[in-house]
XYZ file of C-alpha atoms in Angstrom:
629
model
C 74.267 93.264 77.545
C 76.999 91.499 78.241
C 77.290 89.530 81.288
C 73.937 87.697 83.241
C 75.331 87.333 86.617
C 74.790 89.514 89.959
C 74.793 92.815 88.298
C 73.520 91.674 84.854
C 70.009 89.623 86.389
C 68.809 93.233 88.190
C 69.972 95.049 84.829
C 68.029 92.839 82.276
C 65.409 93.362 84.755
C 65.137 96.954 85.485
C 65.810 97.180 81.289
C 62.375 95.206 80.718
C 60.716 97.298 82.957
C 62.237 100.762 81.984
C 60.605 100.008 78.433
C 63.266 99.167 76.555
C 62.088 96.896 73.988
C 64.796 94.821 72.101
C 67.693 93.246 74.506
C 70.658 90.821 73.320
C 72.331 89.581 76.324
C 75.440 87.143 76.185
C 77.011 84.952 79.170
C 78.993 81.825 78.598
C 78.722 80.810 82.367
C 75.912 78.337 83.851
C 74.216 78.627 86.901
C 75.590 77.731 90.235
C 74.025 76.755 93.691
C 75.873 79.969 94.990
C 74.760 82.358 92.313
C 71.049 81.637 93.992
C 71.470 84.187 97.255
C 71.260 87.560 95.105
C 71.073 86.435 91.026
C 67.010 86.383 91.825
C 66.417 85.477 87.828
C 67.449 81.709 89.316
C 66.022 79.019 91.268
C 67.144 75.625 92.344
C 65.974 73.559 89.535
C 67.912 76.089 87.064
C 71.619 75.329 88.002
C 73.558 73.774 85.294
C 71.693 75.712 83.057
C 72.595 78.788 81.027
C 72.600 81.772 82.571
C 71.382 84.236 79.561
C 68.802 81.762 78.511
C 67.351 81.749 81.687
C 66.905 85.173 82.237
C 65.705 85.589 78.914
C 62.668 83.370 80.272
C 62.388 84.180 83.780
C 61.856 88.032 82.608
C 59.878 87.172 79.800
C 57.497 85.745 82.203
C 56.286 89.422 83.793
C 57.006 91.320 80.725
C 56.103 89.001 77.631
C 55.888 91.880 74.761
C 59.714 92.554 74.669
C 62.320 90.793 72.837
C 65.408 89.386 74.247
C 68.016 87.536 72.513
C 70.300 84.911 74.471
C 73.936 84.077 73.682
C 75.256 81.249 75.758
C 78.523 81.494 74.588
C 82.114 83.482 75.111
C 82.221 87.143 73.893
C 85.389 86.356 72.712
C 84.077 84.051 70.238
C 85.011 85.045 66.130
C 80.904 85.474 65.944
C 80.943 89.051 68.074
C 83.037 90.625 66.092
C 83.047 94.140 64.853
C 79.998 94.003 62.885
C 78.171 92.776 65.513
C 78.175 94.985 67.592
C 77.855 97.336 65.064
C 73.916 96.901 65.209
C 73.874 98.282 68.559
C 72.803 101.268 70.193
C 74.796 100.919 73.406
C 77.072 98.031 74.890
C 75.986 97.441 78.725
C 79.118 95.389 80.692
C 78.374 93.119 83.286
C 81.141 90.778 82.936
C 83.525 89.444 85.754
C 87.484 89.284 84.299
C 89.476 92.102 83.006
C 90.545 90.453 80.415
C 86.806 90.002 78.617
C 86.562 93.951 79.688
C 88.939 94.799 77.786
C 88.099 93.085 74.736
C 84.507 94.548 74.832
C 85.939 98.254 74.904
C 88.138 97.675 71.705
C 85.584 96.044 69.656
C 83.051 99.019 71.089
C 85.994 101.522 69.897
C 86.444 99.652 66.296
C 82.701 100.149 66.045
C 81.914 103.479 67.208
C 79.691 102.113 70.136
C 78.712 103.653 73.257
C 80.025 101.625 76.071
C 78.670 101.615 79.634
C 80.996 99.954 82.577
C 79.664 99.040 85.780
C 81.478 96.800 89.254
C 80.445 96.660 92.636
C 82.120 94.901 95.508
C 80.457 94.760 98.681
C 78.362 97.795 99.596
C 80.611 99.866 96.761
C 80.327 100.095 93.152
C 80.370 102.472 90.347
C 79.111 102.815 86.363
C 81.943 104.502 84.108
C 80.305 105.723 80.565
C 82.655 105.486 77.420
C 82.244 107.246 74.364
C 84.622 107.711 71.277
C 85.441 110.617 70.812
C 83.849 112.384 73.995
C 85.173 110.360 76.730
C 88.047 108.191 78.275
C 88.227 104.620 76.852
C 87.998 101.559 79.663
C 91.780 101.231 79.031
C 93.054 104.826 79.068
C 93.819 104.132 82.585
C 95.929 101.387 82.942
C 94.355 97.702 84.278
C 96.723 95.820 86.449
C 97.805 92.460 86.176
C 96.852 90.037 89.626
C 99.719 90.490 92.116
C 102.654 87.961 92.037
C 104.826 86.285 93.907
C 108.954 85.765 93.407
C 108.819 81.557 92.644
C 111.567 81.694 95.157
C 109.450 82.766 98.017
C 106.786 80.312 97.414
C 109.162 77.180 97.053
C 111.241 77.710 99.527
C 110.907 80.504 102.178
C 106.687 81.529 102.633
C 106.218 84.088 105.002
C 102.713 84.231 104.527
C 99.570 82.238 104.141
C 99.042 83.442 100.809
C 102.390 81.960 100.011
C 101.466 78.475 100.713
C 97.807 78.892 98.575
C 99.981 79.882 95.890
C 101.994 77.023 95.783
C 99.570 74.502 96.942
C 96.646 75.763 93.856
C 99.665 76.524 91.242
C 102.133 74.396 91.959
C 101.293 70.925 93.499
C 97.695 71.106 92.383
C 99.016 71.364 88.778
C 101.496 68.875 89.572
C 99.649 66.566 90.410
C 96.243 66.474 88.730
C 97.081 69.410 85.277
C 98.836 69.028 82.023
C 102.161 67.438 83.262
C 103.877 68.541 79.613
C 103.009 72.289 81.526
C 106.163 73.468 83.128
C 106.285 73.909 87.053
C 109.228 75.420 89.565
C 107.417 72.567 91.838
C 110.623 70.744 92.364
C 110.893 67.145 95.225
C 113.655 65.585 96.065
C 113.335 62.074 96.630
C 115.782 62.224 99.522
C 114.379 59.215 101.682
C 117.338 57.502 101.397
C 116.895 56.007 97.804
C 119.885 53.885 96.587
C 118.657 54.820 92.857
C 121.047 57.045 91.088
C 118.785 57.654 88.707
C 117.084 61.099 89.461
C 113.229 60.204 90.520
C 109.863 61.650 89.740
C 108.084 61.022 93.290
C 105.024 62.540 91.613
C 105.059 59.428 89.134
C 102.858 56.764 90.305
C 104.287 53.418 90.366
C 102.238 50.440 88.421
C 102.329 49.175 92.115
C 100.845 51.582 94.426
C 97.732 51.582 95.315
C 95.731 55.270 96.238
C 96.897 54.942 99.636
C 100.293 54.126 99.020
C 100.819 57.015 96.490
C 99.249 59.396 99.363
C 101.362 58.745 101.787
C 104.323 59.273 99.365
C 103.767 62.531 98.234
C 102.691 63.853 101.834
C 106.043 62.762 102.833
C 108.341 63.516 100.346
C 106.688 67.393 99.958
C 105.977 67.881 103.459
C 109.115 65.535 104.920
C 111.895 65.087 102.929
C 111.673 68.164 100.593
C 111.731 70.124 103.909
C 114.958 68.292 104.944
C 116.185 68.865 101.790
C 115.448 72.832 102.159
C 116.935 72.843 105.451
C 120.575 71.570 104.502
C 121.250 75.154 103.316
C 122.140 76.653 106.094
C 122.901 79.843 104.425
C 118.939 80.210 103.697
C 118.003 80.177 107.319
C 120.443 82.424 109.259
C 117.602 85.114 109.403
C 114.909 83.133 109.228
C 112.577 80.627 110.894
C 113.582 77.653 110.298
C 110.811 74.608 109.288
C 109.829 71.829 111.005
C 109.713 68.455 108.466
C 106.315 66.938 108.877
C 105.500 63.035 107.968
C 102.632 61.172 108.002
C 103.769 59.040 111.030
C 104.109 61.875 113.763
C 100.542 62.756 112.585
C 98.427 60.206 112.169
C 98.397 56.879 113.958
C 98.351 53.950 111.528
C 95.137 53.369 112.553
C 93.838 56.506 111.697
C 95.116 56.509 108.656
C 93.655 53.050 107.634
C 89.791 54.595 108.873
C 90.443 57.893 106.781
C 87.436 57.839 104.473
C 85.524 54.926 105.876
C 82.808 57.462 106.124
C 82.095 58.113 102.061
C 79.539 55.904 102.084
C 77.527 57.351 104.257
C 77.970 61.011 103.201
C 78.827 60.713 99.615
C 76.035 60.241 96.949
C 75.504 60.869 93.495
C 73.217 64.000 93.878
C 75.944 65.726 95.930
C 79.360 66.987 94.689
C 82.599 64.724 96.109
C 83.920 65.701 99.163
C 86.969 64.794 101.516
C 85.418 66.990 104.216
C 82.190 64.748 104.132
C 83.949 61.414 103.458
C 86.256 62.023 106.672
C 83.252 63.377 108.786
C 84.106 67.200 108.629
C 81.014 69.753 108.104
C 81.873 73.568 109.169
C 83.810 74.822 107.065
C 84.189 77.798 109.092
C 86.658 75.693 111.475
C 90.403 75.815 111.247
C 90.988 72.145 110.885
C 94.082 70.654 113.242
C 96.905 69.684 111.515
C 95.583 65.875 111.671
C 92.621 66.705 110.151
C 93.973 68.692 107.661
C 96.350 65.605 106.913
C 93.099 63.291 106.396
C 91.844 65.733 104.243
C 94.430 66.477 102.316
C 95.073 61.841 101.560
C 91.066 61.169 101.327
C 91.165 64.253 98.679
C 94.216 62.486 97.274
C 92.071 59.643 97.339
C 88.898 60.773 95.516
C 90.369 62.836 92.318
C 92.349 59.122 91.898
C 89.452 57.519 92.563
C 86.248 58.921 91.645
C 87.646 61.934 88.868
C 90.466 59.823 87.254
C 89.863 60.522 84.144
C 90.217 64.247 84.302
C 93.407 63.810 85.683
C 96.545 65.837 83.374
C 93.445 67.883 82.438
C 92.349 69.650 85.764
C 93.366 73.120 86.603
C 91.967 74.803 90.230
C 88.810 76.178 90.436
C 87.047 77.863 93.269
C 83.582 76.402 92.580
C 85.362 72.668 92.752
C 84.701 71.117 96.598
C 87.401 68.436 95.969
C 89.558 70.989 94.645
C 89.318 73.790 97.300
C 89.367 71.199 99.654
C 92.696 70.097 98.576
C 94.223 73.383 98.251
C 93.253 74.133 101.595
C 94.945 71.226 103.447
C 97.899 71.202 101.589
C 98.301 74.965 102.174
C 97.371 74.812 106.000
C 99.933 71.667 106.685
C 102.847 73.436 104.297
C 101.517 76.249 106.950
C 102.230 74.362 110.036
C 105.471 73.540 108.861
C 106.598 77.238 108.053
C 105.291 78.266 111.588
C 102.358 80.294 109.728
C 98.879 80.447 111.104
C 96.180 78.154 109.766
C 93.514 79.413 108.514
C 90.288 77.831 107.514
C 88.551 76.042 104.336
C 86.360 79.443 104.118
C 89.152 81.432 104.238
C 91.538 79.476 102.066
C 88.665 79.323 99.325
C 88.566 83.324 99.274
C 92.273 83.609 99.340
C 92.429 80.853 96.773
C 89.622 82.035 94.706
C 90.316 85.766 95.541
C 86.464 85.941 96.792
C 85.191 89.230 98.141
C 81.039 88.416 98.917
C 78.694 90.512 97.033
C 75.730 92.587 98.168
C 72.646 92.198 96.141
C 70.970 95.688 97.225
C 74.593 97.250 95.755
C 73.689 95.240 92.379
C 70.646 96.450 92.060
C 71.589 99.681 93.029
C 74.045 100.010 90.233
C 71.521 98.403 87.585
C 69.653 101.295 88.144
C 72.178 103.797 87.234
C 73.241 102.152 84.393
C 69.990 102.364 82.737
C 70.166 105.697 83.719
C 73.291 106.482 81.925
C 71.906 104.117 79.024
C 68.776 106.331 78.324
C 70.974 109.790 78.528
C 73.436 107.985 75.679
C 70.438 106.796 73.844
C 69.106 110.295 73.655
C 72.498 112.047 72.409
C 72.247 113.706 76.165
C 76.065 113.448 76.333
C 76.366 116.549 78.056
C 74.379 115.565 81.349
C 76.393 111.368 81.321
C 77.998 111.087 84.433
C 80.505 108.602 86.302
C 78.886 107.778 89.229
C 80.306 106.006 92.581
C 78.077 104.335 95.503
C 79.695 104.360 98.625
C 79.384 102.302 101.622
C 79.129 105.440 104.599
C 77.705 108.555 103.533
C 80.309 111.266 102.186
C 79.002 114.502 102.320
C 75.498 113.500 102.972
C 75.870 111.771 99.503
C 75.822 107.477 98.880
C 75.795 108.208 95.248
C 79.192 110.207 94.024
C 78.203 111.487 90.535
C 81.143 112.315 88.376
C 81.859 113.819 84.804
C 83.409 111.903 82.564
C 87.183 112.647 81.703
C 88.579 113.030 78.394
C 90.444 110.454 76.820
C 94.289 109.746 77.574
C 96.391 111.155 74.924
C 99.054 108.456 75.652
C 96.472 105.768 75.620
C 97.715 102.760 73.355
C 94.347 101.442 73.076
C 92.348 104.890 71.506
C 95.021 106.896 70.702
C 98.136 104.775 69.325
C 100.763 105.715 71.067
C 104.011 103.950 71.143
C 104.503 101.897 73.978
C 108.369 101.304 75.205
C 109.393 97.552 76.065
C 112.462 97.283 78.554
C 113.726 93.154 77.848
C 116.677 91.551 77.750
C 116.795 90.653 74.185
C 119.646 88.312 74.414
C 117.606 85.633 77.091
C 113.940 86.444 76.583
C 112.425 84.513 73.925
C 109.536 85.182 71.863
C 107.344 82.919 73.772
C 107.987 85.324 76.818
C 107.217 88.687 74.701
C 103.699 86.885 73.483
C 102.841 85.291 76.696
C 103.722 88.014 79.142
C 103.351 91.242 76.894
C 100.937 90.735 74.386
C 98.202 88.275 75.667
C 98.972 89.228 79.574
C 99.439 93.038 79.615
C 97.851 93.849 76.193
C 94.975 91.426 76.068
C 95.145 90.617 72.869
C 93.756 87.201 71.784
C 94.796 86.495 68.064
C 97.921 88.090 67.981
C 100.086 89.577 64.876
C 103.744 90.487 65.056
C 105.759 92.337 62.861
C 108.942 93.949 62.200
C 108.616 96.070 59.050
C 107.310 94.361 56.503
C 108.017 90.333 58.115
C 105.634 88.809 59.789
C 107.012 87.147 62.844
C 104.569 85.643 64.540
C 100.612 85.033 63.850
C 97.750 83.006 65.492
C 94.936 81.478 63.441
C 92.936 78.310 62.966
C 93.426 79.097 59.359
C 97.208 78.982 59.048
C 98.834 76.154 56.407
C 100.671 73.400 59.069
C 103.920 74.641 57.410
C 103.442 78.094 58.273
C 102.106 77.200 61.436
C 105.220 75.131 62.268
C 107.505 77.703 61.082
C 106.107 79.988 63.531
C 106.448 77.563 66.615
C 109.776 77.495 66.041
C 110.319 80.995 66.704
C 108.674 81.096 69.851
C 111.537 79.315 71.554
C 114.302 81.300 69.725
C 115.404 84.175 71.768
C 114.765 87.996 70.297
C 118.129 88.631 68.833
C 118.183 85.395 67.177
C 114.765 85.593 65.075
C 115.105 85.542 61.369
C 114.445 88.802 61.856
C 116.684 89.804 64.664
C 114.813 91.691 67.498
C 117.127 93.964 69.878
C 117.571 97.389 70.934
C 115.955 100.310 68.625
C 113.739 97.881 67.188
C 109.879 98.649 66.675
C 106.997 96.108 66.562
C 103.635 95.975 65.404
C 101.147 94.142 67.051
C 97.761 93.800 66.156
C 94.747 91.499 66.617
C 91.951 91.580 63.888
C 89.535 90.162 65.748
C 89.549 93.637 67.756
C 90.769 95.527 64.834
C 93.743 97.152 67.346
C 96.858 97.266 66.419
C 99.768 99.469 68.819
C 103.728 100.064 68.137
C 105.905 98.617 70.383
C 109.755 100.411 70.716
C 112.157 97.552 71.968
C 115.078 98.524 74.258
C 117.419 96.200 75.552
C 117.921 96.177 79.671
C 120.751 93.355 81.237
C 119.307 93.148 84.661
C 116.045 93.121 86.296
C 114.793 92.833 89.955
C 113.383 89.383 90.553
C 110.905 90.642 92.992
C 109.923 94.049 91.836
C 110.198 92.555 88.108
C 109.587 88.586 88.088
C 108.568 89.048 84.381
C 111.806 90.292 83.363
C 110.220 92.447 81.047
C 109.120 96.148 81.652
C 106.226 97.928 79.313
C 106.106 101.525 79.731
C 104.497 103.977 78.328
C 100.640 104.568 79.016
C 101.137 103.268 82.661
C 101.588 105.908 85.738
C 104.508 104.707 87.749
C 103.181 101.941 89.691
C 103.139 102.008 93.369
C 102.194 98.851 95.988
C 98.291 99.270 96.421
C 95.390 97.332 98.827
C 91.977 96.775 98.799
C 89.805 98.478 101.122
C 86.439 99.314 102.247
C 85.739 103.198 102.476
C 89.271 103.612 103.968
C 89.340 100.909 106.064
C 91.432 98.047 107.164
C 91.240 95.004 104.882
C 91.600 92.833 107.982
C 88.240 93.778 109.379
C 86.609 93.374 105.956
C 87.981 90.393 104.289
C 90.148 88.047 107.024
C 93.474 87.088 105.609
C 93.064 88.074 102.109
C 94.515 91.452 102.232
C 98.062 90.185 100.432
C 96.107 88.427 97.444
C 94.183 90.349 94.351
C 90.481 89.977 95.695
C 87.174 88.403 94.220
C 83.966 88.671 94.666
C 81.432 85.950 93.963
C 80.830 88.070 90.698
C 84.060 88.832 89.614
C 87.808 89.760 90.121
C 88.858 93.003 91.707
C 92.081 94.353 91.058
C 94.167 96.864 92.684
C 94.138 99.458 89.997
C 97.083 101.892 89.654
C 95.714 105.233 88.110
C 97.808 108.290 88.667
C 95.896 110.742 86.471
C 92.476 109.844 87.550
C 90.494 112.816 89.527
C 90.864 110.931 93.449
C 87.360 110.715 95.171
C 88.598 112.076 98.344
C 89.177 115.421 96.227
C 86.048 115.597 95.517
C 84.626 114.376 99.009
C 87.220 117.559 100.400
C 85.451 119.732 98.444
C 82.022 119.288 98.189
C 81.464 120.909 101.481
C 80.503 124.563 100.034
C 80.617 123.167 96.039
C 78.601 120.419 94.020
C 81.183 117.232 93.209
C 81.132 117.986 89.393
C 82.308 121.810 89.817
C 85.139 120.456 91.801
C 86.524 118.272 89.376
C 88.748 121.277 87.648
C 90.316 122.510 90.915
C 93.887 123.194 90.121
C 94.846 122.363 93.647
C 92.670 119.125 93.938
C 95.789 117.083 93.573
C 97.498 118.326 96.766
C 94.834 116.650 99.391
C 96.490 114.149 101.291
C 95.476 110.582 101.914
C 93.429 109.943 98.956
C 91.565 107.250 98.266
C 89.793 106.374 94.592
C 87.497 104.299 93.243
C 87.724 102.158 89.969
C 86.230 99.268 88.825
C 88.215 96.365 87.280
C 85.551 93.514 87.070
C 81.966 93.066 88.146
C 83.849 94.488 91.316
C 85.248 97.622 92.197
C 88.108 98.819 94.533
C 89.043 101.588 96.706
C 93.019 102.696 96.869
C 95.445 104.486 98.499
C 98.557 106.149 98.331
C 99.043 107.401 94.761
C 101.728 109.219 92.963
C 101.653 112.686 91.927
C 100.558 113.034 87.952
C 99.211 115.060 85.405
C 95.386 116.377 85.999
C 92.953 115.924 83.902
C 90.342 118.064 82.330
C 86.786 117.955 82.739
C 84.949 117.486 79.525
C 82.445 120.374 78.309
């Protein structure tokens, strides 16, 4: 097993008592106060403790004669390599990112192990089973990356709340409390009338300034000045609202300002977790905060991570499950709001738009546990014939919850299981290497110890065990652009890249492209090859409107409290409302091969990317695919 949260707890479960006799189960997470209303393995006094090693106990408590093995640690770690997991019968995923997904289906490929997926996301889920050899792959159907944002809209013209979260949690979050060598399009004038010539760093704080002091400077300088600043251009705002410039003054009276936090000492104490919300009286997070409150939070959070976390500051990067942090977030993104003429939302909200939260359903967890053993016993007994894909919908479809689907074959232009060339669009002449490993290889291809090469020379390498020469040498090629390597990269080219720690390795054909669209292509780089032509994509419940399901969110790639879900583009995947047309007068697995099933409008399909799954719409006409006998 891999993974001990929501779905994992009522798996390791339903495993002990389905008789299965020797478990390994790793999780590098600890337990969290909100893991407690559906992870039933955990109690109270468990939190801060590991999560695998206290299932391991809590089930060994009712079923004693089993053995379990606990792993707190990453999956990603050198330890689970191939060989590991080549002492398994079958790989069960419960994990919550794509990108740990996606490294458990390679080293499952590399060692010829049967892989079962699961995800659930509200009242929906599904379990995919992968076989090589028999069955698709996890990645024959391409994984999208989370949806982004053109750095020009979020610095300068948001149109949406999402916008300002974005900038508050990636830009002035980082700016002010991550790794300041980390670069950042957060740019601040310091146009308050300075007679310096010298160019200023307002985010700098002076030898001079007290907490306080360094507040109220960057609340007016991002929310004042840099506003003015923006507003100059009058080019930028003939068809478009213009903002209002918002300092401290017209907000909050001085004396208000000087009382702002006089209330930590009654609500703060060591037991519980800093808070701005406490320490300025706030409780309901459910409220939209006015703009002055939002202003109080925003300088007593200030306050705090200066205060009380100081030495994690140029360390700190945003992270739902941090009060302080989401707190923050929320006020700067709700007064940046105010300015823009964009609703405000509140701290319950921001936190699911900021953490992309959708809230899980234990009953689905369990639901799906179930079915993965299921699917577990039929691999265990070579029963490959009878494994099935199976969905769990919200509203009955059919008379049918459970959906139960063969599995397809695999994609022949899968770069993952069947090595085929992918096809790189870049501008070779201003992308550098840095780019190509950043955005292509670790991003899109998941690879985590990557291995370039052209030919025969090694370009690029990662390893702990490189000589500080070689290691050097390679550094300096990340900043070089392509065509300006040693060995020069441009159009015709073909790399290799590989990553022994998965044992994949794919070819990548280079071809040069001048322009890109900033919006459409922010990367500036375009892989093709084993992707269906992407098309824009939303998360839904059972065909519904995001609005009703998740307030607010419906722009930003969603969460649960398990895991991240996705949008998922998949062109040549069979589309559940096929099979939901025609199940009427046939069973759902006979429909599968119809060879007009890809001509029913409106169709909607499900596909897991996380411990979550998603329903989508709209998507283009491809290739079908063949049932497997």
């Amino acid at each position: 097993m891999v993974g001990a949260g929501g779905i994992g707890c009522e798996l390791l479960k339903t495993l002990a008592l389905s008789g299965f006799q020797d478990v390994h189960i790793i999780d590098m997470d600890t337990i969290e106060v909100s893991n407690l209303n559906r992870q039933f393995l955990f109690r109270q006094s468990h939190v801060g403790q590991s999560k695998a090693k206290v299932a391991r106990d809590a089930v060994l408590k009712f079923m004693p004669q089993i053995n379990i093995t606990p792993y707190h640690a990453n999956v990603k770690d050198p330890g689970f390599n191939v060989d590991f997991f080549k002492q398994f019968n079958v790989v069960l995923n419960g994990l919550d990112n794509l990108d740990a997904r996606r490294h458990v289906n390679r080293l499952c490929l590399a060692a010829e192990v049967p892989l079962i997926e699961s995800g659930t996301t509200g009242f929906l889920g599904q379990v995919t089973v992968h076989i090589k050899g028999r069955t698709e792959c996890y990645e024959c159907q391409p994984k999208p990356t989370p949806k982004t944002y053109p750095v020009c809209t979020i610095t300068s013209t948001p149109s949406k709340f999402v916008h300002c979260i974005v900038w508050a949690k990636d830009l002035l979050f980082a700016k002010l409390f991550g790794d300041k060598k980390q670069e950042n399009d957060l740019f601040v004038s310091a146009g308050d009338g300075s007679d310096s010539e010298k160019p200023t760093d307002i985010f700098e704080r002076g030898s001079d300034e007290d907490h306080e002091q360094y507040g109220r400077k960057i609340y007016n300088h991002v929310f004042g000045y840099s506003i003015e600043v923006a507003l100059a251009n009058e080019e930028t705002w003939k068809s478009r609202r213009r903002p209002n410039p918002i300092f401290l003054k017209d907000v909050l009276p001085e004396r208000l300002i000087l009382q702002n936090g006089n209330l930590e000492k009654n609500f703060l104490t060591e037991d519980l977790p800093l808070s701005a919300m406490s320490s300025v009286g706030l409780s309901n997070p459910q409220d939209v905060w006015s703009l002055a409150d939002n202003s109080r939070i925003f300088l007593e959070a200030l306050r705090l991570f200066f205060g009380r976390r100081e030495k994690e500051i140029g360390n700190l990067t945003f992270d739902k499950d941090d009060q302080l942090a989401v707190e923050f977030v929320t006020s700067a993104a709700n007064i940046r709001a105010s300015s823009f003429g964009i609703s405000l939302h509140s701290l319950f909200d921001a936190k699911g738009i900021a953490g992309n939260i959708v809230h899980a359903v234990a009953t689905t967890n369990a639901i799906i546990a179930g079915l993965i053993v299921i699917e577990a016993i039929k691999v265990l007994q070579a029963d490959f014939q009878n494994c099935r894909m199976t969905y769990c919908l919200e509203h009955p479809a059919r008379k049918m919850l459970l959906m139960p689907v063969e599995p397809f074959e695999a994609n022949k232009s899968c770069y993952v299981c069947s090595e085929t060339p992918l096809l790189l669009e870049v501008n070779t002449r201003t992308s550098t290497l840095r780019d190509f490993v950043d955005r292509i290889v670790k991003n899109k291809l998941g690879m985590s110890f990557p291995l370039i090469m052209q030919g025969a020379t090694l370009i690029f390498e990662v390893g702990d065990d490189l000589e500080e020469d070689v290691a050097a040498n390679y550094a300096l090629n990340l900043d070089k652009v392509l065509v300006e390597l040693p060995t020069p990269v441009s159009s015709g080219t073909m790399l290799t890249v590989e990553d022994l720690q998965q044992e994949l390795s794919c070819h990548i054909n280079i071809k040069h492209r001048e322009e890109f669209d900033e919006d459409k292509e922010p990367d500036k780089m375009v892989l093709l090859g084993w992707t269906a032509r992407e098309k824009e994509s939303q998360v839904v419940s059972n065909g519904n409107s995001t609005s009703a399901a998740v307030p607010a969110a419906a722009e930003a790639t969603m969460k649960s409290e398990e895991a991240e879900v996705n949008a998922e583009i998949s062109g040549t995947k069979r589309k559940l409302s096929e099979i939901l047309e025609a199940t009427e007068n046939q069973e759902a697995s006979q429909i599968l091969s119809r060879p007009d099933a890809d001509n029913f409008k409106n169709s909607h399909e499900l596909e897991d990317d996380d411990d979550d799954l998603v329903v989508l719409d709209n998507y283009p006409e491809t290739s079908k695919k063949q049932r497997l006998h």
